[in-house]
PDB file of C-alpha atoms in Angstrom:
ATOM      1  CA  LEU D  15      55.982 224.561 -15.437  1.00 50.00           C
ATOM      2  CA  LEU D  16      54.219 221.517 -16.822  1.00 58.00           C
ATOM      3  CA  ARG D  17      57.365 220.550 -18.703  1.00 66.00           C
ATOM      4  CA  VAL D  18      59.554 220.759 -15.605  1.00 75.00           C
ATOM      5  CA  ARG D  19      59.581 217.761 -13.307  1.00 77.00           C
ATOM      6  CA  LYS D  20      59.065 218.242  -9.587  1.00 81.00           C
ATOM      7  CA  GLU D  21      62.511 216.809  -8.867  1.00 85.00           C
ATOM      8  CA  GLU D  22      64.144 219.418 -11.112  1.00 89.00           C
ATOM      9  CA  ILE D  23      62.315 222.231  -9.338  1.00 89.00           C
ATOM     10  CA  ILE D  24      63.359 220.932  -5.907  1.00 90.00           C
ATOM     11  CA  ARG D  25      67.011 220.595  -7.019  1.00 93.00           C
ATOM     12  CA  PHE D  26      66.910 224.147  -8.393  1.00 93.00           C
ATOM     13  CA  LEU D  27      65.465 225.516  -5.143  1.00 92.00           C
ATOM     14  CA  GLU D  28      67.847 223.560  -2.905  1.00 93.00           C
ATOM     15  CA  LYS D  29      70.895 224.544  -4.945  1.00 95.00           C
ATOM     16  CA  ARG D  30      69.972 228.204  -4.470  1.00 95.00           C
ATOM     17  CA  LYS D  31      68.943 227.680  -0.820  1.00 94.00           C
ATOM     18  CA  ILE D  32      65.393 228.888  -1.557  1.00 94.00           C
ATOM     19  CA  ASN D  33      62.786 227.828   0.988  1.00 92.00           C
ATOM     20  CA  TYR D  34      59.841 225.820  -0.279  1.00 89.00           C
ATOM     21  CA  PHE D  35      57.120 223.621   1.117  1.00 87.00           C
ATOM     22  CA  ILE D  36      55.543 220.392  -0.026  1.00 86.00           C
ATOM     23  CA  ASP D  37      51.773 220.422  -0.316  1.00 87.00           C
ATOM     24  CA  TYR D  38      50.857 217.064   1.191  1.00 85.00           C
ATOM     25  CA  THR D  39      47.407 217.118  -0.411  1.00 88.00           C
ATOM     26  CA  ASN D  40      49.242 216.325  -3.650  1.00 83.00           C
ATOM     27  CA  LYS D  41      49.627 212.771  -2.339  1.00 85.00           C
ATOM     28  CA  ASP D  42      46.222 212.520  -0.627  1.00 89.00           C
ATOM     29  CA  PRO D  43      43.963 210.149  -2.615  1.00 86.00           C
ATOM     30  CA  VAL D  44      40.925 212.100  -1.421  1.00 89.00           C
ATOM     31  CA  TYR D  45      41.752 214.627  -4.142  1.00 90.00           C
ATOM     32  CA  GLN D  46      41.146 213.706  -7.763  1.00 89.00           C
ATOM     33  CA  ARG D  47      44.327 215.452  -8.972  1.00 84.00           C
ATOM     34  CA  SER D  48      46.322 213.312  -6.545  1.00 88.00           C
ATOM     35  CA  ARG D  49      44.714 210.053  -7.678  1.00 88.00           C
ATOM     36  CA  PHE D  50      45.357 211.010 -11.270  1.00 83.00           C
ATOM     37  CA  ARG D  51      49.012 211.756 -10.558  1.00 82.00           C
ATOM     38  CA  GLU D  52      49.596 208.718  -8.338  1.00 85.00           C
ATOM     39  CA  GLU D  53      47.439 206.151 -10.152  1.00 88.00           C
ATOM     40  CA  MET D  54      46.534 207.192 -13.695  1.00 86.00           C
ATOM     41  CA  PHE D  55      49.890 208.417 -14.982  1.00 83.00           C
ATOM     42  CA  PRO D  56      51.726 205.282 -13.799  1.00 86.00           C
ATOM     43  CA  PHE D  57      48.934 203.097 -15.233  1.00 89.00           C
ATOM     44  CA  LEU D  58      49.077 204.880 -18.601  1.00 87.00           C
ATOM     45  CA  ASN D  59      52.875 204.711 -18.676  1.00 86.00           C
ATOM     46  CA  ARG D  60      52.802 200.961 -17.948  1.00 89.00           C
ATOM     47  CA  SER D  61      50.008 200.350 -20.463  1.00 90.00           C
ATOM     48  CA  PHE D  62      51.650 202.251 -23.322  1.00 86.00           C
ATOM     49  CA  GLY D  63      55.276 201.609 -22.405  1.00 79.00           C
ATOM     50  CA  LYS D  64      56.322 205.238 -22.497  1.00 79.00           C
ATOM     51  CA  ASP D  65      56.012 208.506 -20.622  1.00 78.00           C
ATOM     52  CA  VAL D  66      52.459 209.553 -21.489  1.00 83.00           C
ATOM     53  CA  GLN D  67      52.678 212.688 -19.355  1.00 78.00           C
ATOM     54  CA  ASN D  68      54.905 214.483 -21.892  1.00 79.00           C
ATOM     55  CA  ASN D  69      52.428 213.723 -24.664  1.00 83.00           C
ATOM     56  CA  LEU D  70      49.613 215.103 -22.528  1.00 83.00           C
ATOM     57  CA  VAL D  71      51.660 218.234 -21.870  1.00 81.00           C
ATOM     58  CA  HIS D  72      52.176 218.696 -25.626  1.00 86.00           C
ATOM     59  CA  LEU D  73      48.456 218.174 -26.217  1.00 89.00           C
ATOM     60  CA  SER D  74      47.622 220.736 -23.535  1.00 87.00           C
ATOM     61  CA  GLU D  75      49.985 223.284 -25.113  1.00 89.00           C
ATOM     62  CA  ARG D  76      48.460 222.744 -28.565  1.00 93.00           C
ATOM     63  CA  ALA D  77      44.947 223.105 -27.143  1.00 93.00           C
ATOM     64  CA  TYR D  78      45.949 226.399 -25.522  1.00 92.00           C
ATOM     65  CA  GLU D  79      47.434 227.653 -28.821  1.00 94.00           C
ATOM     66  CA  LEU D  80      44.213 226.717 -30.619  1.00 95.00           C
ATOM     67  CA  GLN D  81      42.125 228.501 -27.995  1.00 95.00           C
ATOM     68  CA  ARG D  82      44.157 231.702 -28.393  1.00 95.00           C
ATOM     69  CA  TYR D  83      43.882 231.460 -32.195  1.00 96.00           C
ATOM     70  CA  LEU D  84      40.111 230.956 -32.048  1.00 96.00           C
ATOM     71  CA  ASP D  85      39.712 233.842 -29.589  1.00 96.00           C
ATOM     72  CA  ARG D  86      41.447 236.103 -32.131  1.00 95.00           C
ATOM     73  CA  LYS D  87      39.295 234.768 -34.988  1.00 93.00           C
ATOM     74  CA  ILE D  88      35.995 235.484 -33.221  1.00 93.00           C
ATOM     75  CA  GLU D  89      37.056 238.732 -31.579  1.00 92.00           C
ATOM     76  CA  GLY D  90      34.566 241.502 -32.267  1.00 89.00           C
ATOM     77  CA  ARG D  91      31.719 239.223 -33.359  1.00 89.00           C
ATOM     78  CA  GLN D  92      28.429 240.827 -32.464  1.00 84.00           C
ATOM     79  CA  VAL D  93      25.754 238.939 -30.619  1.00 87.00           C
ATOM     80  CA  VAL D  94      22.316 240.406 -31.167  1.00 86.00           C
ATOM     81  CA  HIS D  95      20.217 240.256 -27.975  1.00 84.00           C
ATOM     82  CA  GLY D  96      16.515 240.832 -27.463  1.00 80.00           C
ATOM     83  CA  GLU D  97      13.663 239.766 -25.217  1.00 80.00           C
ATOM     84  CA  TRP D  98      13.225 236.869 -27.641  1.00 81.00           C
ATOM     85  CA  GLY D  99      16.771 235.533 -26.997  1.00 86.00           C
ATOM     86  CA  TRP D 100      20.001 236.063 -28.902  1.00 88.00           C
ATOM     87  CA  ALA D 101      21.476 235.478 -32.345  1.00 90.00           C
ATOM     88  CA  ILE D 102      24.888 235.396 -33.957  1.00 91.00           C
ATOM     89  CA  PHE D 103      26.061 235.155 -37.561  1.00 91.00           C
ATOM     90  CA  CYS D 104      28.356 232.173 -38.162  1.00 92.00           C
ATOM     91  CA  GLY D 105      27.798 231.514 -41.866  1.00 88.00           C
ATOM     92  CA  ASP D 106      31.220 232.830 -42.891  1.00 90.00           C
ATOM     93  CA  LEU D 107      33.182 230.815 -40.331  1.00 93.00           C
ATOM     94  CA  GLU D 108      34.918 227.475 -40.628  1.00 94.00           C
ATOM     95  CA  ARG D 109      33.188 224.712 -38.675  1.00 94.00           C
ATOM     96  CA  VAL D 110      35.755 224.735 -35.841  1.00 95.00           C
ATOM     97  CA  GLU D 111      35.459 228.534 -35.538  1.00 96.00           C
ATOM     98  CA  ALA D 112      31.655 228.414 -35.486  1.00 95.00           C
ATOM     99  CA  ARG D 113      31.711 225.637 -32.875  1.00 96.00           C
ATOM    100  CA  TYR D 114      34.017 227.658 -30.642  1.00 96.00           C
ATOM    101  CA  LEU D 115      32.010 230.863 -31.053  1.00 96.00           C
ATOM    102  CA  ILE D 116      28.643 229.231 -30.369  1.00 95.00           C
ATOM    103  CA  GLN D 117      29.943 227.320 -27.346  1.00 94.00           C
ATOM    104  CA  LYS D 118      31.684 230.378 -25.928  1.00 94.00           C
ATOM    105  CA  LYS D 119      28.637 232.629 -26.282  1.00 92.00           C
ATOM    106  CA  ALA D 120      26.314 229.927 -24.926  1.00 91.00           C
ATOM    107  CA  THR D 121      28.564 229.438 -21.898  1.00 91.00           C
ATOM    108  CA  GLU D 122      28.549 233.184 -21.242  1.00 90.00           C
ATOM    109  CA  VAL D 123      24.750 233.085 -20.850  1.00 86.00           C
ATOM    110  CA  GLY D 124      24.787 229.859 -18.817  1.00 87.00           C
ATOM    111  CA  LEU D 125      23.633 227.570 -21.612  1.00 88.00           C
ATOM    112  CA  VAL D 126      25.263 224.146 -21.967  1.00 88.00           C
ATOM    113  CA  LEU D 127      25.210 222.727 -25.493  1.00 90.00           C
ATOM    114  CA  SER D 128      25.661 218.994 -25.916  1.00 89.00           C
ATOM    115  CA  ARG D 129      27.171 217.472 -29.055  1.00 91.00           C
ATOM    116  CA  THR D 130      23.704 216.231 -30.030  1.00 89.00           C
ATOM    117  CA  VAL D 131      22.613 219.874 -30.237  1.00 89.00           C
ATOM    118  CA  LEU D 132      25.783 221.556 -31.449  1.00 92.00           C
ATOM    119  CA  GLU D 133      26.754 219.204 -34.278  1.00 92.00           C
ATOM    120  CA  PRO D 134      23.402 219.446 -36.117  1.00 90.00           C
ATOM    121  CA  LEU D 135      23.547 223.251 -35.781  1.00 90.00           C
ATOM    122  CA  LEU D 136      26.983 223.242 -37.396  1.00 92.00           C
ATOM    123  CA  ASP D 137      25.753 220.951 -40.184  1.00 90.00           C
ATOM    124  CA  TRP D 138      22.769 223.223 -40.840  1.00 89.00           C
ATOM    125  CA  LEU D 139      24.949 226.352 -40.959  1.00 87.00           C
ATOM    126  CA  LYS D 140      26.614 225.118 -44.139  1.00 83.00           C
ATOM    127  CA  ASN D 141      23.284 224.521 -45.878  1.00 79.00           C
ATOM    128  CA  PRO D 142      21.962 227.885 -47.101  1.00 64.00           C
ATOM    129  CA  ASN D 143      18.474 226.431 -47.468  1.00 69.00           C
ATOM    130  CA  ALA D 144      18.389 225.098 -43.919  1.00 66.00           C
ATOM    131  CA  ASP D 145      15.568 226.348 -41.774  1.00 68.00           C
ATOM    132  CA  ARG D 146      15.881 224.011 -38.846  1.00 77.00           C
ATOM    133  CA  LYS D 147      15.331 224.122 -35.105  1.00 76.00           C
ATOM    134  CA  ILE D 148      16.252 221.965 -32.143  1.00 80.00           C
ATOM    135  CA  GLY D 149      15.049 222.204 -28.544  1.00 80.00           C
ATOM    136  CA  ILE D 150      17.469 222.790 -25.680  1.00 80.00           C
ATOM    137  CA  SER D 151      16.445 223.292 -22.046  1.00 76.00           C
ATOM    138  CA  SER D 152      14.165 226.355 -22.099  1.00 78.00           C
ATOM    139  CA  MET D 153      15.109 227.529 -25.604  1.00 80.00           C
ATOM    140  CA  TRP D 154      14.984 226.693 -29.262  1.00 83.00           C
ATOM    141  CA  ALA D 155      18.160 226.815 -31.342  1.00 86.00           C
ATOM    142  CA  ILE D 156      17.312 227.805 -34.900  1.00 84.00           C
ATOM    143  CA  CYS D 157      19.524 228.019 -37.990  1.00 86.00           C
ATOM    144  CA  ARG D 158      18.664 230.258 -40.904  1.00 81.00           C
ATOM    145  CA  SER D 159      20.863 231.794 -43.578  1.00 79.00           C
ATOM    146  CA  GLY D 160      24.101 231.391 -41.618  1.00 85.00           C
ATOM    147  CA  TRP D 161      22.590 232.733 -38.404  1.00 87.00           C
ATOM    148  CA  VAL D 162      22.073 230.810 -35.198  1.00 89.00           C
ATOM    149  CA  LEU D 163      19.216 232.074 -33.068  1.00 87.00           C
ATOM    150  CA  PHE D 164      18.575 230.987 -29.495  1.00 89.00           C
ATOM    151  CA  LEU D 165      14.890 231.710 -28.931  1.00 86.00           C
ATOM    152  CA  ASN D 166      13.577 231.873 -25.360  1.00 84.00           C
ATOM    153  CA  GLU D 167      10.774 229.501 -24.445  1.00 76.00           C
ATOM    154  CA  GLY D 168       7.340 230.967 -24.973  1.00 68.00           C
ATOM    155  CA  LYS D 169       8.485 233.417 -27.662  1.00 64.00           C
ATOM    156  CA  ALA D 170       7.076 233.142 -31.143  1.00 61.00           C
ATOM    157  CA  LEU D 171       9.174 231.660 -33.900  1.00 52.00           C
ATOM    158  CA  PRO D 172      10.246 234.551 -36.141  1.00 52.00           C
ATOM    159  CA  GLU D 173       8.530 234.814 -39.478  1.00 58.00           C
ATOM    160  CA  LYS D 174      10.382 234.502 -42.766  1.00 57.00           C
ATOM    161  CA  GLY D 175      12.663 237.530 -43.219  1.00 59.00           C
ATOM    162  CA  TRP D 176      13.299 237.825 -39.466  1.00 57.00           C
ATOM    163  CA  ILE D 177      17.065 238.068 -39.925  1.00 57.00           C
ATOM    164  CA  ARG D 178      16.913 241.018 -42.325  1.00 57.00           C
ATOM    165  CA  ASN D 179      14.334 242.763 -40.131  1.00 60.00           C
ATOM    166  CA  LEU D 180      16.311 242.063 -36.968  1.00 58.00           C
ATOM    167  CA  VAL D 181      19.563 243.362 -38.386  1.00 52.00           C
ATOM    168  CA  ILE D 182      17.890 246.476 -39.801  1.00 53.00           C
ATOM    169  CA  SER D 183      15.897 247.225 -36.636  1.00 53.00           C
ATOM    170  CA  LEU D 184      18.872 246.839 -34.303  1.00 48.00           C
ATOM    171  CA  GLY D 185      21.470 248.325 -36.617  1.00 49.00           C
ATOM    172  CA  ALA D 186      23.577 245.178 -36.223  1.00 45.00           C
ATOM    173  CA  THR D 187      26.133 243.939 -38.694  1.00 43.00           C
ATOM    174  CA  ARG D 188      27.072 240.380 -39.510  1.00 41.00           C
ATOM    175  CA  SER D 189      30.686 240.549 -38.400  1.00 36.00           C
TER     176      SER D 189
END
């Protein structure tokens, strides 16, 4: 319905004698969505000299397509959990896929990753010799051999060979 203007919907409903109601909060500036609709869209249209709303609708549709694509790409990826935290293999993914996977899994456990944390992790993933860590809230994010490990605070940093041992001990696979 984003592509259909309100006026078109009302004409359609009136032509077919279908009852409808107008939600007056849509014009109430107390609500952010209302201020955006009543102030921002007109401002953007005046500033750029064209109907910006259609471009934003197109952008929204493309973002949704990308989200569905990325969901399919990461479907079935195993996250290895333990008392120490959790880990996921991302070494075989494109940067955009790894970003999406890491953010999605972090969100699922209530962890918010800023760009200043996420971008270095993604850089380190592509360096097979990387053995780096970065602190976030009550965890450490560690990259090794294509894996990203989120280690709970107070847990020991795994020794060299932790990935192989972890995968063997838990019977996990990389994809």
